Coordinates of C-alpha atoms in Angstrom, one line a residue:
M1 CA 24.4 -9.6 25.9
G2 CA 23.5 -6.7 27.4
G3 CA 21.0 -5.0 26.7
H4 CA 18.7 -2.6 26.2
R5 CA 15.3 -0.9 25.3
Y6 CA 13.0 -0.1 22.5
V7 CA 13.2 3.2 20.6
I8 CA 9.5 3.6 19.9
A9 CA 10.0 5.9 16.9
A10 CA 12.0 3.2 15.1
M11 CA 9.4 0.6 15.9
L12 CA 6.7 2.7 14.4
V13 CA 8.8 3.2 11.2
C14 CA 9.3 -0.5 10.9
A15 CA 5.6 -1.1 11.4
S16 CA 4.5 1.4 8.8
G17 CA 7.0 0.4 6.1
M18 CA 6.7 3.9 4.6
A19 CA 10.2 5.3 5.3
V20 CA 13.4 4.5 3.4
A21 CA 16.5 3.4 5.3
Q22 CA 18.2 6.8 5.2
D23 CA 15.2 8.5 6.9
E24 CA 14.8 6.0 9.7
P25 CA 15.7 7.3 13.2
I26 CA 18.6 5.7 15.0
C27 CA 17.6 2.5 16.8
A28 CA 20.1 1.5 19.5
A29 CA 20.3 -1.5 21.8
R30 CA 20.8 1.0 24.7
P31 CA 19.7 2.1 27.2
G32 CA 18.3 -0.8 29.2
K33 CA 18.6 -4.6 29.1
S34 CA 16.1 -5.4 26.4
T35 CA 17.2 -5.6 22.8
P36 CA 15.2 -4.2 19.9
A37 CA 14.5 -6.2 16.7
C38 CA 15.8 -3.4 14.4
T39 CA 19.1 -3.6 12.6
V40 CA 21.6 -1.0 11.4
P41 CA 20.8 0.0 7.7
A42 CA 22.9 -1.7 5.1
G43 CA 26.3 0.0 4.6
R44 CA 26.1 2.1 7.7
F45 CA 28.2 2.1 10.9
Q46 CA 26.8 2.6 14.3
L47 CA 28.7 3.1 17.6
E48 CA 26.9 2.6 21.0
T49 CA 29.1 3.6 23.9
G50 CA 28.5 3.3 27.7
L51 CA 30.4 6.4 28.9
A52 CA 30.2 5.1 32.5
D53 CA 28.5 2.1 34.1
W54 CA 28.7 1.7 37.9
S55 CA 27.1 -0.9 40.2
L56 CA 27.0 -1.7 43.9
Q57 CA 26.1 -4.9 45.8
K58 CA 26.2 -5.3 49.6
G59 CA 25.4 -8.3 51.8
G60 CA 26.9 -10.5 54.5
G61 CA 29.4 -7.9 55.5
E62 CA 30.8 -7.6 52.0
R63 CA 30.7 -4.6 49.6
D64 CA 31.3 -5.1 45.9
T65 CA 31.4 -2.5 43.2
S66 CA 32.1 -2.5 39.5
L67 CA 32.9 0.3 37.1
A68 CA 33.1 0.1 33.3
I69 CA 34.3 3.0 31.2
G70 CA 33.8 3.3 27.4
E71 CA 32.2 -0.1 26.7
T72 CA 31.4 0.2 23.0
T73 CA 29.4 -1.9 20.5
F74 CA 30.6 -1.5 16.9
K75 CA 27.8 -2.3 14.4
Y76 CA 27.8 -2.5 10.6
G77 CA 24.7 -3.1 8.5
L78 CA 25.3 -6.0 6.2
T79 CA 21.8 -5.9 4.5
D80 CA 18.6 -4.1 5.2
R81 CA 17.7 -6.9 7.7
S82 CA 21.0 -7.9 9.2
D83 CA 24.1 -6.5 10.9
I84 CA 27.3 -7.6 12.6
E85 CA 28.2 -6.4 16.1
V86 CA 31.4 -6.4 18.2
D87 CA 31.2 -5.3 21.8
V88 CA 34.5 -4.2 23.5
T89 CA 35.1 -3.0 27.1
P90 CA 38.5 -1.2 27.1
W91 CA 38.6 -0.7 30.9
Q92 CA 36.7 -2.0 33.9
R93 CA 37.4 -2.2 37.6
T94 CA 36.0 -4.4 40.3
T95 CA 36.4 -4.0 44.0
S96 CA 35.5 -6.2 46.9
R97 CA 35.7 -5.3 50.6
A98 CA 34.9 -7.7 53.5
G99 CA 36.1 -6.7 57.0
G100 CA 39.6 -5.3 56.7
I101 CA 40.3 -7.2 53.5
R102 CA 40.0 -5.4 50.1
D103 CA 40.5 -6.8 46.7
R104 CA 40.7 -4.9 43.4
A105 CA 41.2 -5.8 39.8
S106 CA 41.1 -3.7 36.6
G107 CA 41.8 -4.0 32.9
F108 CA 40.5 -4.9 29.5
G109 CA 37.1 -6.8 29.4
D110 CA 35.8 -9.7 27.4
V111 CA 34.8 -9.2 23.7
T112 CA 31.5 -10.3 22.3
V113 CA 30.8 -10.9 18.6
A114 CA 27.2 -11.1 17.4
Y115 CA 25.1 -11.4 14.3
K116 CA 21.6 -10.0 14.2
H117 CA 19.0 -10.9 11.6
R118 CA 15.5 -9.5 11.5
L119 CA 13.1 -12.3 10.8
T120 CA 10.1 -10.2 10.0
G121 CA 9.8 -7.7 7.1
S122 CA 8.5 -4.1 6.9
G123 CA 4.8 -3.8 7.8
A124 CA 4.8 -6.8 10.1
P125 CA 2.6 -6.1 13.2
V126 CA 5.2 -7.8 15.4
D127 CA 9.0 -7.4 14.8
V128 CA 11.1 -10.5 15.5
A129 CA 14.9 -11.0 15.2
A130 CA 17.5 -13.6 16.0
L131 CA 20.8 -12.6 17.6
P132 CA 23.4 -15.4 18.2
F133 CA 26.6 -14.3 19.9
V134 CA 30.0 -15.6 21.1
K135 CA 32.0 -14.3 24.0
V136 CA 35.7 -14.2 23.4
P137 CA 37.6 -14.6 26.7
T138 CA 40.0 -11.6 26.5
A139 CA 39.6 -10.4 30.1
K140 CA 42.2 -11.6 32.7
R141 CA 41.1 -13.2 35.9
P142 CA 39.3 -12.3 38.1
L143 CA 37.6 -9.9 35.6
G144 CA 36.7 -12.8 33.4
N145 CA 36.6 -16.6 33.6
R146 CA 39.0 -17.1 30.6
K147 CA 36.4 -19.4 28.9
W148 CA 34.5 -19.2 25.6
E149 CA 30.7 -18.8 26.0
A150 CA 27.8 -18.3 23.6
G151 CA 24.1 -17.5 23.5
L152 CA 21.0 -16.7 21.5
L153 CA 18.6 -13.8 21.9
I154 CA 15.2 -13.5 20.2
P155 CA 14.2 -9.8 20.3
I156 CA 10.5 -9.3 19.9
G157 CA 8.8 -5.9 19.6
Y158 CA 5.2 -4.6 19.2
A159 CA 4.3 -1.0 18.7
I160 CA 0.7 -0.5 20.0
P161 CA -1.3 1.1 17.2
K162 CA -2.5 4.7 17.6
S163 CA -0.4 5.1 20.8
P164 CA 3.1 6.2 21.8
L165 CA 3.6 2.9 23.6
G166 CA 5.6 -0.2 22.6
I167 CA 6.1 -3.6 24.2
G168 CA 9.3 -5.6 24.0
L169 CA 10.4 -9.1 25.0
T170 CA 13.9 -10.5 24.9
P171 CA 14.1 -14.2 25.7
E172 CA 17.7 -15.4 25.8
L173 CA 19.4 -18.8 26.2
D174 CA 23.1 -18.9 27.1
W175 CA 25.8 -21.6 27.2
V176 CA 28.0 -20.5 30.1
V177 CA 31.0 -22.0 32.0
D178 CA 30.5 -24.0 35.2
A179 CA 31.6 -22.3 38.5
D180 CA 34.4 -24.8 38.8
G181 CA 35.6 -24.1 35.3
N182 CA 35.4 -27.7 34.1
G183 CA 32.4 -27.6 31.8
H184 CA 29.4 -25.6 30.6
H185 CA 25.7 -25.4 31.4
L186 CA 22.6 -23.5 30.4
A187 CA 21.4 -20.2 31.7
M188 CA 18.3 -18.2 30.7
V189 CA 17.5 -14.5 30.7
Q190 CA 14.1 -12.8 30.1
V191 CA 13.4 -9.1 29.8
A192 CA 10.0 -7.5 29.4
S193 CA 9.9 -3.8 28.6
L194 CA 7.3 -1.0 28.2
G195 CA 8.5 2.0 26.2
W196 CA 6.8 5.5 25.9
Q197 CA 7.7 8.0 23.3
A198 CA 6.9 11.1 25.4
S199 CA 7.8 13.4 22.6
D200 CA 9.5 13.4 19.2
K201 CA 12.9 13.4 20.9
L202 CA 12.3 11.9 24.4
N203 CA 11.8 8.2 25.0
L204 CA 11.2 6.6 28.5
S205 CA 11.1 2.9 29.3
A206 CA 10.6 0.6 32.2
E207 CA 11.7 -3.1 32.4
I208 CA 11.6 -6.2 34.5
W209 CA 14.6 -8.4 34.1
G210 CA 15.3 -12.0 35.3
R211 CA 18.2 -14.5 35.0
W212 CA 18.3 -18.2 35.9
D213 CA 21.7 -19.9 36.0
W214 CA 21.5 -23.7 36.3
D215 CA 25.1 -24.3 37.4
P216 CA 25.7 -27.9 38.6
A217 CA 26.9 -26.4 41.9
G218 CA 23.5 -24.8 42.5
T219 CA 20.9 -22.6 40.7
T220 CA 21.3 -18.8 40.9
K221 CA 18.4 -16.5 40.3
Q222 CA 18.6 -12.8 39.7
A223 CA 16.0 -10.1 39.1
S224 CA 15.8 -6.3 38.7
V225 CA 13.4 -3.5 37.9
D226 CA 14.9 -0.9 35.6
G227 CA 14.2 2.5 34.1
S228 CA 15.9 4.6 31.4
V229 CA 15.6 7.7 29.4
A230 CA 16.9 8.4 25.9
Y231 CA 17.0 11.8 24.1
V232 CA 17.2 11.7 20.3
V233 CA 19.3 14.7 19.4
N234 CA 18.7 14.0 15.7
A235 CA 18.1 11.0 13.4
K236 CA 21.7 9.8 13.9
L237 CA 22.5 10.7 17.5
Q238 CA 21.0 9.6 20.8
L239 CA 22.0 10.3 24.5
D240 CA 20.8 8.1 27.3
A241 CA 20.9 7.3 31.0
G242 CA 19.3 4.7 33.3
F243 CA 19.2 2.8 36.5
N244 CA 18.7 -0.8 37.6
I245 CA 17.4 -1.8 41.1
G246 CA 18.1 -5.4 42.3
L247 CA 15.2 -7.4 43.7
N248 CA 17.1 -10.1 45.5
R249 CA 20.4 -10.6 47.3
Q250 CA 22.1 -12.2 44.2
T251 CA 21.5 -9.1 42.1
P252 CA 23.5 -5.8 42.4
D253 CA 21.6 -3.4 44.7
V254 CA 21.9 -0.6 42.2
E255 CA 23.4 0.1 38.8
L256 CA 23.7 3.6 37.2
Y257 CA 24.9 4.4 33.7
L258 CA 24.9 6.9 30.9
G259 CA 25.9 6.6 27.2
I260 CA 25.6 7.7 23.6
A261 CA 24.8 6.1 20.3
R262 CA 25.9 7.5 16.9
Q263 CA 25.2 6.3 13.4
F264 CA 27.4 7.2 10.4

């Protein structure tokens, strides 16, 4: 799953337990790679859309780029502590250039279906949730691997008392297809984030992200340092933008994105 950052205001609401659902500010799983423990209020819809997401990776004489337009997560609150989520990428493009050879592919992406349940109640000092998901292989090759995959995230959040700061962790364990397409293996992701509610409307966050893929053909390690900003227009609308900087050769050198989240 992607992921994602903490909206500190929503964390403080969950910690206080004093606001009713309709008064809670929107809490989105964007921007950033971390995932908040909050869920969409019961009976409400929420759309979280990446207006544009672009990345670049260079190395060994090769230049790879990717662009996704309109990636949207549709969410619906089932109860006050759980929601259902469906992530769809209507269009994406990848390009690869090495020497005088250039490859390009574009089209519909994979679909991810997830269920999130908050394990802790209102007033808990630490918010914890469970988020299992399944990837439906709807993308054609080479945009996707045409294989089913799954995973589990455990979003954890802590709003530091009497401060505008919040800490988030998102450990993740994935069941992903082997590089040769003949089986599956485990991969692990970890995100640590620090969020700062700079004002009633402006939230800033910094993250460190890592991924370990234990493919039988060889382990792959990726890492990035990320930053994002979110502007809460009102309790139901958020605008955001961010960047990710790769820390090793196996990670995209840079990723830039902007998006919007709206609750109904």
